[in-house]
Amino acid sequence: MIFFESILAIMLGAVMLSAGARRIGVPYPVVLAVAGTALALVPNAPEFALDPELVLALFVAPILLDAAFDTSPRDLRRNWLSVGSLVVVAVGVTTVAVAAVARWLVPDLPWAAAVALGAIVAPPDAVAATAVLRRLRPPHRLLVILEGESLLNDATALLIYRVAVGAVVAGGFSPASALPTFGLVVIGSIGLGAILGWTLVRFLSVFKDPSSSIILQFITTFGVWILAERLHLSGIITIVVYAMVIARTAPARTSARLRIPSYAVWETTVFVLQTLAFVLIGLQLRPILANLSSHEIGAFPVIALAILATVIIVRLSWVMTYQAIAKVTRWATAGAKTESAKTQGAKTQGAKTQSVKTDGAKDGTRPASTAGSDGLIIAWCGMRGIVTLAAAYALPAGFPHRDLILLCAFTVVVGTLLIQGLTLPLLLRRLSPRDDRPVEREFRMARKLALKAAIATIGDAPSEAALAVRREYDDMLAQTRDSDEFDTTQNQLRRDALAAARDKALALRRDGTIGDDAFHRLEEELDWLELGAAARTVE
């Protein structure tokens, strides 16, 4: 009963903290990190023991699937160079730098364990960054790069992590045998994820009941992860590919009645898992801090802060180096094109200059000043989160310096959230990056085309019902303006009418004319009508 009461208290506190964070404009992961740190210092806080092998599956699998489901492959392709540099090079450089610093500060730390620490703290988490950025409406390209990085760098870092942990357990590491295995794991994971996504979306579409379908969504998510692990593949890569395949195929097979509650349940579940991760890892630190020797009490915090500084400095250095290289490349390319244009006359020069501008807009290149501000923002969005916490706790018992690694991981998460998370809004306001709002443009275009398709389907049917529906869609099409909010006069009248209908239904139940069963059935119907009449806002 104490365990159950503790979970209730934790969730109540998390909800209150989250509401308070949104009210004061602070990203809620920052508040959760501070709360987890505070719990680690509470003398009589409850103790929870989690199986390390369970942690990654429990916390990472559903959160990663939720992030991958919302990722746009098209946008990733358009920003593949920026995302790739962060996913591969930044993670690799950070891992090596952290391992070197850790070995310098702790000479008896095995290299494999040092690399495992580097892989644990290498991948940034976009949850905190986007929690800040979405509220400030930054350029869409920044969100695409950060979310793509967060999604894919988890796979890179955790593959390195698994190799390093395996080397510690096996007592050695052979690059000659590990690299082919690494390649097979990547290829096998991609294939398995695609096959499972294509197969399971058809299996899930058979179930029309929301409760059964949502439960099966979670079962298949954990099942995909477990199957990948049983086959000695990467659960991370398999889940990412599986989610992307599901996202491309499920919408055509899912009804609105199922999709609406499904999205709501997944959003709630992700919030719960994030909360439990910060709190439970914080609680694991309390016995670690209590058992430190006098020497370790003075040394461990210094080591953890050094790792934190290394993580921040390496990301800043790499991103700004990449921006400088890209800037020089753009200058060289522009100079070559300008010289080529000069040899063909003024008219040809003008045409080619325009072509260069068009090509630049199409492939994602930007003016140097804009690219520089983008780079600084991306460099400062290096907050670590749940993957770092889960990977640290998933280290097997008896792992060399496990307590120190766990303390370093928690320090990096809390430190980056506090230092970068709280100052990121100020940086955005200072730099004021430009945005051409591509999502809003695409939404307006798609809405108009979809409404025209709906009107064309009705055709010239002479019935009163067809005329009423056509008038409704014509009104919606006429009021699709170039603004963020899309509403119609009919929808405003609908909302007023539905409010009156809901008041009447409440009065009928209140005076005993109808019972609760009839009331809830009517309430559900009014809810669906209200969703259809709601004003749409582009976020």
Short mmCIF file of C-alpha atoms in Angstrom, two decimals, residues 156-344:
data_model
loop_
_atom_site.label_atom_id
_atom_site.label_comp_id
_atom_site.label_asym_id
_atom_site.label_seq_id
_atom_site.Cartn_x
_atom_site.Cartn_y
_atom_site.Cartn_z
CA THR A 156 23.76 5.90 -32.59
CA ALA A 157 24.58 6.45 -28.92
CA LEU A 158 22.85 3.31 -27.66
CA LEU A 159 24.55 1.14 -30.28
CA ILE A 160 27.91 2.42 -28.99
CA TYR A 161 26.63 1.94 -25.43
CA ARG A 162 25.69 -1.70 -26.09
CA VAL A 163 29.09 -2.44 -27.66
CA ALA A 164 30.91 -0.80 -24.72
CA VAL A 165 28.84 -2.59 -22.07
CA GLY A 166 29.33 -5.88 -23.91
CA ALA A 167 33.09 -5.27 -23.96
CA VAL A 168 33.12 -4.73 -20.18
CA VAL A 169 31.12 -7.89 -19.58
CA ALA A 170 33.23 -9.94 -22.03
CA GLY A 171 36.46 -8.46 -20.74
CA GLY A 172 37.67 -7.16 -24.08
CA PHE A 173 36.82 -5.54 -27.41
CA SER A 174 37.84 -6.46 -30.96
CA PRO A 175 37.10 -3.84 -33.65
CA ALA A 176 37.66 -6.40 -36.40
CA SER A 177 34.80 -8.55 -35.14
CA ALA A 178 32.61 -5.74 -33.81
CA LEU A 179 32.33 -3.63 -37.00
CA PRO A 180 30.78 -6.35 -39.21
CA THR A 181 28.42 -7.24 -36.37
CA PHE A 182 27.55 -3.56 -36.00
CA GLY A 183 26.64 -3.34 -39.69
CA LEU A 184 24.54 -6.49 -39.59
CA VAL A 185 22.69 -5.21 -36.54
CA VAL A 186 21.81 -1.94 -38.30
CA ILE A 187 20.63 -3.64 -41.51
CA GLY A 188 18.74 -6.34 -39.63
CA SER A 189 17.03 -3.82 -37.36
CA ILE A 190 15.88 -1.69 -40.29
CA GLY A 191 14.49 -4.75 -42.09
CA LEU A 192 12.76 -6.11 -39.00
CA GLY A 193 11.19 -2.74 -38.19
CA ALA A 194 9.85 -2.34 -41.73
CA ILE A 195 8.42 -5.87 -41.87
CA LEU A 196 6.78 -5.59 -38.44
CA GLY A 197 5.34 -2.17 -39.27
CA TRP A 198 3.82 -3.37 -42.53
CA THR A 199 2.43 -6.53 -40.88
CA LEU A 200 1.17 -5.21 -37.54
CA VAL A 201 -0.65 -2.20 -38.98
CA ARG A 202 -2.91 -4.65 -40.79
CA PHE A 203 -3.36 -6.71 -37.64
CA LEU A 204 -4.22 -3.66 -35.52
CA SER A 205 -6.71 -2.34 -38.08
CA VAL A 206 -8.91 -5.38 -37.44
CA PHE A 207 -9.73 -4.11 -33.93
CA LYS A 208 -12.28 -1.30 -34.02
CA ASP A 209 -12.93 -0.97 -30.29
CA PRO A 210 -10.81 1.92 -28.92
CA SER A 211 -9.93 0.24 -25.62
CA SER A 212 -8.78 -3.02 -27.21
CA SER A 213 -6.94 -1.26 -30.01
CA ILE A 214 -5.02 1.11 -27.71
CA ILE A 215 -3.98 -1.72 -25.41
CA LEU A 216 -2.74 -3.68 -28.41
CA GLN A 217 -0.76 -0.65 -29.57
CA PHE A 218 1.23 -0.74 -26.34
CA ILE A 219 1.58 -4.54 -26.42
CA THR A 220 2.94 -4.48 -29.96
CA THR A 221 5.31 -1.60 -29.12
CA PHE A 222 6.90 -3.52 -26.27
CA GLY A 223 6.70 -6.72 -28.33
CA VAL A 224 8.68 -5.15 -31.19
CA TRP A 225 11.37 -4.01 -28.73
CA ILE A 226 11.56 -7.40 -26.98
CA LEU A 227 11.70 -9.32 -30.28
CA ALA A 228 14.54 -7.11 -31.54
CA GLU A 229 16.48 -7.65 -28.31
CA ARG A 230 15.87 -11.41 -28.42
CA LEU A 231 17.30 -11.48 -31.95
CA HIS A 232 20.31 -9.43 -30.72
CA LEU A 233 19.32 -6.49 -32.91
CA SER A 234 18.90 -2.83 -31.95
CA GLY A 235 15.59 -2.18 -30.24
CA ILE A 236 16.08 1.55 -30.87
CA ILE A 237 16.49 1.31 -34.65
CA THR A 238 13.74 -1.30 -34.94
CA ILE A 239 11.25 0.86 -33.02
CA VAL A 240 12.12 3.98 -35.04
CA VAL A 241 11.63 2.23 -38.40
CA TYR A 242 8.51 0.45 -37.13
CA ALA A 243 6.97 3.73 -35.99
CA MET A 244 7.73 5.50 -39.27
CA VAL A 245 6.12 2.69 -41.28
CA ILE A 246 3.07 2.72 -39.00
CA ALA A 247 2.80 6.50 -39.32
CA ARG A 248 2.72 6.26 -43.14
CA THR A 249 0.19 3.43 -43.34
CA ALA A 250 -2.06 3.60 -40.26
CA PRO A 251 -3.96 6.88 -40.97
CA ALA A 252 -5.75 5.36 -43.97
CA ARG A 253 -6.89 2.42 -41.84
CA THR A 254 -7.83 4.22 -38.63
CA SER A 255 -11.16 5.91 -37.90
CA ALA A 256 -11.49 9.24 -36.11
CA ARG A 257 -13.33 7.49 -33.30
CA LEU A 258 -10.20 5.45 -32.61
CA ARG A 259 -7.56 8.03 -33.49
CA ILE A 260 -8.74 10.75 -31.07
CA PRO A 261 -8.61 8.66 -27.85
CA SER A 262 -5.46 6.91 -29.06
CA TYR A 263 -3.51 10.17 -29.40
CA ALA A 264 -4.79 11.34 -26.01
CA VAL A 265 -3.72 8.11 -24.28
CA TRP A 266 -0.26 8.17 -25.85
CA GLU A 267 0.31 11.80 -24.87
CA THR A 268 -0.67 11.00 -21.28
CA THR A 269 1.49 7.87 -21.19
CA VAL A 270 4.57 9.72 -22.43
CA PHE A 271 4.10 12.36 -19.73
CA VAL A 272 3.75 9.68 -17.03
CA LEU A 273 6.87 7.85 -18.19
CA GLN A 274 8.92 11.04 -18.31
CA THR A 275 7.78 11.89 -14.80
CA LEU A 276 8.56 8.44 -13.40
CA ALA A 277 11.98 8.41 -15.08
CA PHE A 278 13.14 11.64 -13.45
CA VAL A 279 11.68 10.75 -10.07
CA LEU A 280 12.82 7.11 -9.95
CA ILE A 281 16.35 7.89 -11.09
CA GLY A 282 16.45 10.68 -8.50
CA LEU A 283 15.46 8.18 -5.84
CA GLN A 284 18.25 5.83 -6.95
CA LEU A 285 20.79 8.57 -6.22
CA ARG A 286 19.88 8.87 -2.54
CA PRO A 287 21.50 5.58 -1.41
CA ILE A 288 24.46 6.34 -3.70
CA LEU A 289 25.05 9.71 -2.04
CA ALA A 290 24.52 8.19 1.40
CA ASN A 291 27.19 5.51 0.82
CA LEU A 292 29.91 7.79 -0.53
CA SER A 293 33.17 7.90 1.39
CA SER A 294 34.64 11.19 2.52
CA HIS A 295 37.05 11.17 -0.42
CA GLU A 296 34.27 10.38 -2.91
CA ILE A 297 32.03 13.13 -1.54
CA GLY A 298 34.64 15.66 -2.58
CA ALA A 299 35.75 13.98 -5.84
CA PHE A 300 32.51 12.71 -7.43
CA PRO A 301 30.77 16.10 -7.77
CA VAL A 302 33.90 17.57 -9.38
CA ILE A 303 34.07 14.71 -11.87
CA ALA A 304 30.34 15.03 -12.65
CA LEU A 305 30.67 18.79 -13.25
CA ALA A 306 33.69 18.21 -15.50
CA ILE A 307 31.67 15.78 -17.60
CA LEU A 308 28.84 18.33 -17.77
CA ALA A 309 31.23 21.04 -18.98
CA THR A 310 32.73 18.66 -21.55
CA VAL A 311 29.31 17.80 -22.97
CA ILE A 312 28.33 21.46 -23.40
CA ILE A 313 31.68 22.64 -24.80
CA VAL A 314 32.01 19.76 -27.29
CA ARG A 315 28.54 20.35 -28.75
CA LEU A 316 29.14 24.09 -29.07
CA SER A 317 32.54 23.51 -30.67
CA TRP A 318 31.32 20.94 -33.18
CA VAL A 319 28.18 22.81 -34.27
CA MET A 320 30.01 26.08 -34.76
CA THR A 321 32.82 24.27 -36.61
CA TYR A 322 30.25 22.67 -38.90
CA GLN A 323 28.64 26.07 -39.50
CA ALA A 324 32.02 27.58 -40.40
CA ILE A 325 32.75 24.76 -42.85
CA ALA A 326 29.29 25.10 -44.39
CA LYS A 327 29.77 28.87 -44.70
CA VAL A 328 33.08 28.48 -46.52
CA THR A 329 31.51 25.85 -48.80
CA ARG A 330 28.60 28.17 -49.62
CA TRP A 331 31.03 31.01 -50.46
CA ALA A 332 33.09 28.74 -52.72
CA THR A 333 29.99 27.41 -54.47
CA ALA A 334 28.49 30.87 -54.91
CA GLY A 335 31.81 32.20 -56.26
CA ALA A 336 32.07 29.38 -58.80
CA LYS A 337 28.51 29.95 -59.99
CA THR A 338 29.02 33.71 -60.24
CA GLU A 339 32.22 33.28 -62.28
CA SER A 340 30.44 30.86 -64.59
CA ALA A 341 27.57 33.30 -65.02
CA LYS A 342 29.90 36.16 -65.97
CA THR A 343 31.19 34.30 -68.99
CA GLN A 344 27.72 34.09 -70.52
#
